[in-house]
PDB file of C-alpha atoms in Angstrom:
ATOM      1  CA  MET A1021     -29.364 -24.596  12.433  1.00  0.00           C
ATOM      2  CA  LYS A1022     -26.196 -24.274  10.395  1.00  0.00           C
ATOM      3  CA  PHE A1023     -23.738 -21.580  11.410  1.00  0.00           C
ATOM      4  CA  ALA A1024     -24.051 -19.591   8.161  1.00  0.00           C
ATOM      5  CA  LYS A1025     -27.817 -19.300   8.592  1.00  0.00           C
ATOM      6  CA  GLU A1026     -27.445 -18.467  12.295  1.00  0.00           C
ATOM      7  CA  LEU A1027     -24.903 -15.763  11.488  1.00  0.00           C
ATOM      8  CA  GLY A1028     -27.014 -14.414   8.635  1.00  0.00           C
ATOM      9  CA  SER A1029     -30.079 -14.121  10.825  1.00  0.00           C
ATOM     10  CA  HIS A1030     -28.209 -11.989  13.377  1.00  0.00           C
ATOM     11  CA  ILE A1031     -26.359  -9.628  11.040  1.00  0.00           C
ATOM     12  CA  THR A1032     -27.055  -5.929  11.387  1.00  0.00           C
ATOM     13  CA  PRO A1033     -27.411  -4.952   7.692  1.00  0.00           C
ATOM     14  CA  GLU A1034     -25.450  -1.688   7.877  1.00  0.00           C
ATOM     15  CA  TRP A1035     -22.580  -3.543   9.574  1.00  0.00           C
ATOM     16  CA  ARG A1036     -22.543  -6.478   7.131  1.00  0.00           C
ATOM     17  CA  LYS A1037     -18.943  -5.865   6.033  1.00  0.00           C
ATOM     18  CA  GLN A1038     -17.764  -5.859   9.646  1.00  0.00           C
ATOM     19  CA  TYR A1039     -18.748  -9.479  10.336  1.00  0.00           C
ATOM     20  CA  ILE A1040     -16.523 -12.477   9.705  1.00  0.00           C
ATOM     21  CA  GLN A1041     -16.534 -13.570   6.070  1.00  0.00           C
ATOM     22  CA  TYR A1042     -17.691 -17.060   6.908  1.00  0.00           C
ATOM     23  CA  GLU A1043     -18.774 -18.027   3.391  1.00  0.00           C
ATOM     24  CA  ARG A1044     -15.434 -16.921   1.960  1.00  0.00           C
ATOM     25  CA  MET A1045     -13.547 -18.904   4.587  1.00  0.00           C
ATOM     26  CA  LYS A1046     -15.692 -21.946   3.898  1.00  0.00           C
ATOM     27  CA  SER A1047     -15.029 -21.696   0.150  1.00  0.00           C
ATOM     28  CA  MET A1048     -11.282 -21.309   0.819  1.00  0.00           C
ATOM     29  CA  LEU A1049     -11.320 -24.595   2.747  1.00  0.00           C
ATOM     30  CA  GLU A1050     -13.418 -26.359   0.129  1.00  0.00           C
ATOM     31  CA  LYS A1051     -11.117 -25.170  -2.665  1.00  0.00           C
ATOM     32  CA  HIS A1052      -8.081 -26.312  -0.703  1.00  0.00           C
ATOM     33  CA  MET A1053      -9.590 -29.759  -0.147  1.00  0.00           C
ATOM     34  CA  GLN A1054     -10.295 -30.109  -3.892  1.00  0.00           C
ATOM     35  CA  GLU A1055      -6.864 -28.909  -5.025  1.00  0.00           C
ATOM     36  CA  VAL A1056      -4.578 -30.479  -2.429  1.00  0.00           C
ATOM     37  CA  PRO A1057      -2.249 -33.028  -4.041  1.00  0.00           C
ATOM     38  CA  ASP A1058      -3.145 -36.630  -3.334  1.00  0.00           C
ATOM     39  CA  VAL A1059      -0.744 -38.106  -0.782  1.00  0.00           C
ATOM     40  CA  GLU A1060      -0.743 -41.438  -2.642  1.00  0.00           C
ATOM     41  CA  HIS A1061       0.294 -39.902  -5.985  1.00  0.00           C
ATOM     42  CA  ALA A1062       2.421 -36.897  -5.009  1.00  0.00           C
ATOM     43  CA  ASP A1063       5.761 -36.527  -3.322  1.00  0.00           C
ATOM     44  CA  ALA A1064       5.516 -35.877   0.440  1.00  0.00           C
ATOM     45  CA  ASP A1065       7.544 -32.654   0.040  1.00  0.00           C
ATOM     46  CA  VAL A1066       5.081 -31.313  -2.542  1.00  0.00           C
ATOM     47  CA  VAL A1067       2.133 -32.029  -0.253  1.00  0.00           C
ATOM     48  CA  GLU A1068       3.956 -30.494   2.708  1.00  0.00           C
ATOM     49  CA  ARG A1069       4.771 -27.289   0.768  1.00  0.00           C
ATOM     50  CA  TRP A1070       1.172 -27.113  -0.468  1.00  0.00           C
ATOM     51  CA  GLU A1071      -0.126 -27.443   3.088  1.00  0.00           C
ATOM     52  CA  ALA A1072       2.359 -24.874   4.412  1.00  0.00           C
ATOM     53  CA  LYS A1073       1.386 -22.375   1.706  1.00  0.00           C
ATOM     54  CA  PHE A1074      -2.310 -22.855   2.427  1.00  0.00           C
ATOM     55  CA  LYS A1075      -1.820 -22.529   6.191  1.00  0.00           C
ATOM     56  CA  GLU A1076       0.095 -19.285   5.680  1.00  0.00           C
ATOM     57  CA  GLN A1077      -2.690 -17.846   3.498  1.00  0.00           C
ATOM     58  CA  TRP A1078      -5.396 -19.167   5.817  1.00  0.00           C
ATOM     59  CA  PHE A1079      -3.933 -17.742   9.004  1.00  0.00           C
ATOM     60  CA  HIS A1080      -3.126 -14.434   7.310  1.00  0.00           C
ATOM     61  CA  PHE A1081      -6.776 -14.174   6.264  1.00  0.00           C
ATOM     62  CA  CYS A1082      -7.978 -15.178   9.751  1.00  0.00           C
ATOM     63  CA  GLU A1083      -5.730 -12.606  11.416  1.00  0.00           C
ATOM     64  CA  LYS A1084      -6.974  -9.913   9.043  1.00  0.00           C
ATOM     65  CA  GLU A1085     -10.583 -10.832   9.834  1.00  0.00           C
ATOM     66  CA  MET A1086      -9.900 -10.879  13.569  1.00  0.00           C
ATOM     67  CA  LYS A1087      -8.269  -7.459  13.417  1.00  0.00           C
ATOM     68  CA  LYS A1088     -11.187  -6.052  11.392  1.00  0.00           C
ATOM     69  CA  ILE A1089     -13.752  -7.408  13.844  1.00  0.00           C
ATOM     70  CA  THR A1090     -11.838  -6.370  16.956  1.00  0.00           C
ATOM     71  CA  THR A1091     -11.180  -2.869  15.639  1.00  0.00           C
ATOM     72  CA  PHE A1092     -14.837  -2.387  14.726  1.00  0.00           C
ATOM     73  CA  TYR A1093     -16.043  -3.656  18.102  1.00  0.00           C
ATOM     74  CA  VAL A1094     -13.601  -1.452  20.028  1.00  0.00           C
ATOM     75  CA  GLU A1095     -14.695   1.567  17.961  1.00  0.00           C
ATOM     76  CA  LYS A1096     -18.376   0.862  18.634  1.00  0.00           C
ATOM     77  CA  LYS A1097     -17.709   0.308  22.324  1.00  0.00           C
ATOM     78  CA  SER A1098     -15.777   3.594  22.552  1.00  0.00           C
ATOM     79  CA  GLU A1099     -18.533   5.364  20.641  1.00  0.00           C
ATOM     80  CA  ALA A1100     -21.089   3.989  23.115  1.00  0.00           C
ATOM     81  CA  SER A1101     -18.976   5.126  26.057  1.00  0.00           C
ATOM     82  CA  ARG A1102     -18.723   8.651  24.630  1.00  0.00           C
ATOM     83  CA  LYS A1103     -22.465   8.712  23.994  1.00  0.00           C
ATOM     84  CA  PHE A1104     -23.170   7.538  27.545  1.00  0.00           C
ATOM     85  CA  ASN A1105     -20.936  10.245  29.017  1.00  0.00           C
ATOM     86  CA  SER A1106     -22.638  12.839  26.840  1.00  0.00           C
ATOM     87  CA  LEU A1107     -26.115  11.681  27.895  1.00  0.00           C
ATOM     88  CA  LYS A1108     -25.037  11.571  31.536  1.00  0.00           C
ATOM     89  CA  GLY A1109     -23.848  15.183  31.225  1.00  0.00           C
ATOM     90  CA  GLU A1110     -27.104  16.226  29.571  1.00  0.00           C
ATOM     91  CA  LEU A1111     -29.063  14.506  32.332  1.00  0.00           C
ATOM     92  CA  GLY A1112     -27.017  16.337  34.964  1.00  0.00           C
ATOM     93  CA  ASN A1113     -27.657  19.656  33.236  1.00  0.00           C
ATOM     94  CA  SER A1114     -31.350  18.854  32.950  1.00  0.00           C
ATOM     95  CA  GLU A1115     -31.589  17.986  36.654  1.00  0.00           C
ATOM     96  CA  SER A1116     -29.803  21.164  37.717  1.00  0.00           C
ATOM     97  CA  THR A1117     -32.102  23.212  35.455  1.00  0.00           C
ATOM     98  CA  LEU A1118     -35.127  21.555  37.076  1.00  0.00           C
ATOM     99  CA  MET A1119     -33.791  22.290  40.560  1.00  0.00           C
ATOM    100  CA  GLU A1120     -33.187  25.961  39.675  1.00  0.00           C
ATOM    101  CA  ARG A1121     -36.644  26.229  38.133  1.00  0.00           C
ATOM    102  CA  ASP A1122     -38.273  24.660  41.213  1.00  0.00           C
ATOM    103  CA  GLN A1123     -36.478  27.087  43.533  1.00  0.00           C
ATOM    104  CA  HIS A1124     -37.720  30.103  41.570  1.00  0.00           C
ATOM    105  CA  ASN A1125     -41.106  28.681  40.470  1.00  0.00           C
ATOM    106  CA  ILE A1126     -40.227  29.578  36.890  1.00  0.00           C
ATOM    107  CA  TYR A1127     -41.215  27.523  33.867  1.00  0.00           C
ATOM    108  CA  THR A1128     -38.507  27.816  31.234  1.00  0.00           C
ATOM    109  CA  GLY A1129     -40.171  25.704  28.563  1.00  0.00           C
ATOM    110  CA  GLU A1130     -37.507  22.977  28.741  1.00  0.00           C
ATOM    111  CA  ARG A1131     -39.815  20.069  29.544  1.00  0.00           C
ATOM    112  CA  LYS A1132     -39.452  18.891  25.946  1.00  0.00           C
ATOM    113  CA  ASN A1133     -35.760  18.424  26.676  1.00  0.00           C
ATOM    114  CA  GLY A1134     -36.686  15.729  29.215  1.00  0.00           C
ATOM    115  CA  LYS A1135     -38.686  13.824  26.605  1.00  0.00           C
ATOM    116  CA  GLU A1136     -35.865  14.146  24.115  1.00  0.00           C
ATOM    117  CA  LEU A1137     -33.452  12.901  26.752  1.00  0.00           C
ATOM    118  CA  LYS A1138     -35.640   9.862  27.441  1.00  0.00           C
ATOM    119  CA  LEU A1139     -35.742   9.144  23.728  1.00  0.00           C
ATOM    120  CA  ALA A1140     -31.959   9.524  23.490  1.00  0.00           C
ATOM    121  CA  TYR A1141     -31.487   7.040  26.349  1.00  0.00           C
ATOM    122  CA  SER A1142     -33.866   4.594  24.651  1.00  0.00           C
ATOM    123  CA  GLU A1143     -31.934   4.863  21.398  1.00  0.00           C
ATOM    124  CA  PHE A1144     -28.685   4.456  23.310  1.00  0.00           C
ATOM    125  CA  TYR A1145     -30.015   1.295  24.968  1.00  0.00           C
ATOM    126  CA  LEU A1146     -31.017  -0.157  21.588  1.00  0.00           C
ATOM    127  CA  SER A1147     -27.550   0.594  20.188  1.00  0.00           C
ATOM    128  CA  LEU A1148     -26.041  -1.288  23.141  1.00  0.00           C
ATOM    129  CA  VAL A1149     -28.259  -4.286  22.375  1.00  0.00           C
ATOM    130  CA  ILE A1150     -27.053  -4.263  18.750  1.00  0.00           C
ATOM    131  CA  ILE A1151     -23.413  -4.029  19.860  1.00  0.00           C
ATOM    132  CA  GLN A1152     -23.967  -6.897  22.291  1.00  0.00           C
ATOM    133  CA  ASP A1153     -25.532  -8.963  19.515  1.00  0.00           C
ATOM    134  CA  TYR A1154     -22.513  -8.212  17.297  1.00  0.00           C
ATOM    135  CA  GLN A1155     -20.214  -9.372  20.081  1.00  0.00           C
ATOM    136  CA  LYS A1156     -21.956 -12.754  20.232  1.00  0.00           C
ATOM    137  CA  PHE A1157     -20.989 -13.524  16.655  1.00  0.00           C
TER     138      PHE A1157
END
């Protein structure tokens, strides 16, 4: 499978702009290969300047893409860490509420909170899978 198709099949739609712009990079290279002066017909200095200019543009674009991707990934990872700490705190509160209720044999009607907490952990797990998938590409 070609890389573009592989990448396209793994893209999370709402994060599309946060992935590497592979097609744009590919077209930049193709355009460069079509426009580069022919070594046989052009002065070596002209070809060298052309190559240097392209390399500068290319690496500037690559650095910008790398920064975009890294920043997005770090933000998502931090977001996941905050969510985990929040869920861990909610779980701790839920457990202490259960212990208090068991000691006093009192039903406080908070059993729904446990189901909601399970759902929140499931959603959190799925978000981690999506982040991990993003990291692969």
